[in-house]
mmCIF file of C-alpha atoms in Angstrom:
data_model
loop_
_atom_site.group_PDB
_atom_site.id
_atom_site.type_symbol
_atom_site.label_atom_id
_atom_site.label_comp_id
_atom_site.label_asym_id
_atom_site.label_seq_id
_atom_site.Cartn_x
_atom_site.Cartn_y
_atom_site.Cartn_z
ATOM 1 C CA UNK A 17 53.867 -7.674 -9.694
ATOM 2 C CA UNK A 18 53.575 -4.910 -7.085
ATOM 3 C CA UNK A 19 53.418 -2.310 -9.874
ATOM 4 C CA UNK A 20 50.413 -3.932 -11.606
ATOM 5 C CA UNK A 21 47.420 -1.611 -11.260
ATOM 6 C CA UNK A 22 44.786 -3.167 -13.507
ATOM 7 C CA UNK A 23 43.974 -6.673 -14.791
ATOM 8 C CA UNK A 24 41.555 -7.805 -17.463
ATOM 9 C CA UNK A 25 40.893 -11.540 -17.544
ATOM 10 C CA UNK A 26 39.045 -13.219 -20.411
ATOM 11 C CA UNK A 27 37.783 -16.784 -19.907
ATOM 12 C CA UNK A 28 36.112 -19.091 -22.379
ATOM 13 C CA UNK A 29 34.403 -20.849 -19.428
ATOM 14 C CA UNK A 30 33.288 -18.698 -16.491
ATOM 15 C CA UNK A 31 33.391 -21.823 -14.298
ATOM 16 C CA UNK A 32 37.203 -21.349 -14.263
ATOM 17 C CA UNK A 33 36.887 -18.151 -12.192
ATOM 18 C CA UNK A 34 37.867 -20.034 -9.021
ATOM 19 C CA UNK A 35 41.178 -21.011 -10.596
ATOM 20 C CA UNK A 36 41.762 -17.378 -11.545
ATOM 21 C CA UNK A 37 41.144 -16.361 -7.935
ATOM 22 C CA UNK A 38 43.617 -18.930 -6.659
ATOM 23 C CA UNK A 39 46.238 -17.748 -9.152
ATOM 24 C CA UNK A 40 45.738 -14.133 -8.059
ATOM 25 C CA UNK A 41 46.474 -15.021 -4.441
ATOM 26 C CA UNK A 42 49.612 -16.833 -5.591
ATOM 27 C CA UNK A 43 51.016 -13.839 -7.497
ATOM 28 C CA UNK A 44 49.666 -10.823 -5.589
ATOM 29 C CA UNK A 45 49.979 -9.969 -1.906
ATOM 30 C CA UNK A 46 48.185 -7.246 0.012
ATOM 31 C CA UNK A 47 45.627 -5.327 -2.012
ATOM 32 C CA UNK A 48 44.782 -6.869 -5.369
ATOM 33 C CA UNK A 49 44.922 -4.628 -8.435
ATOM 34 C CA UNK A 50 41.627 -3.478 -9.937
ATOM 35 C CA UNK A 51 40.346 -6.217 -12.193
ATOM 36 C CA UNK A 52 37.664 -7.202 -14.649
ATOM 37 C CA UNK A 53 36.768 -10.804 -15.470
ATOM 38 C CA UNK A 54 34.566 -11.605 -18.457
ATOM 39 C CA UNK A 55 33.495 -14.715 -20.316
ATOM 40 C CA UNK A 56 34.083 -14.736 -24.076
ATOM 41 C CA UNK A 57 33.037 -17.240 -26.717
ATOM 42 C CA UNK A 58 36.585 -17.762 -28.018
ATOM 43 C CA UNK A 59 40.130 -16.430 -27.915
ATOM 44 C CA UNK A 60 42.401 -15.772 -30.882
ATOM 45 C CA UNK A 61 44.340 -19.060 -30.636
ATOM 46 C CA UNK A 62 42.364 -22.323 -30.785
ATOM 47 C CA UNK A 63 42.531 -24.181 -27.490
ATOM 48 C CA UNK A 64 43.277 -21.162 -25.308
ATOM 49 C CA UNK A 65 40.940 -20.863 -22.338
ATOM 50 C CA UNK A 66 42.280 -17.757 -20.598
ATOM 51 C CA UNK A 67 43.871 -14.466 -21.608
ATOM 52 C CA UNK A 68 45.159 -11.940 -19.082
ATOM 53 C CA UNK A 69 45.972 -8.334 -19.842
ATOM 54 C CA UNK A 70 47.855 -6.389 -17.151
ATOM 55 C CA UNK A 71 48.690 -2.704 -16.891
ATOM 56 C CA UNK A 72 51.170 -1.273 -14.471
ATOM 57 C CA UNK A 73 53.404 1.653 -13.756
ATOM 58 C CA UNK A 74 56.992 0.821 -12.937
ATOM 59 C CA UNK A 75 57.889 2.233 -9.542
ATOM 60 C CA UNK A 76 54.294 2.914 -8.503
ATOM 61 C CA UNK A 77 54.285 0.389 -5.667
ATOM 62 C CA UNK A 78 55.294 1.608 -2.233
ATOM 63 C CA UNK A 79 58.804 0.418 -1.411
ATOM 64 C CA UNK A 80 59.626 -0.848 2.042
#
């Protein structure tokens, strides 16, 4: 997760943005990756409410 540099989050209900924020703090420590969060009318699979696209570069995180 330290190598993730960019996130794109698609929600079918923008009211779920608080849950997205809580999940981010669970999976990322320190500086969060750059991110975009948008509301969409639907996702490709019926019933899905969130889709997350992540981009990263393996080995880009500082190693301690």
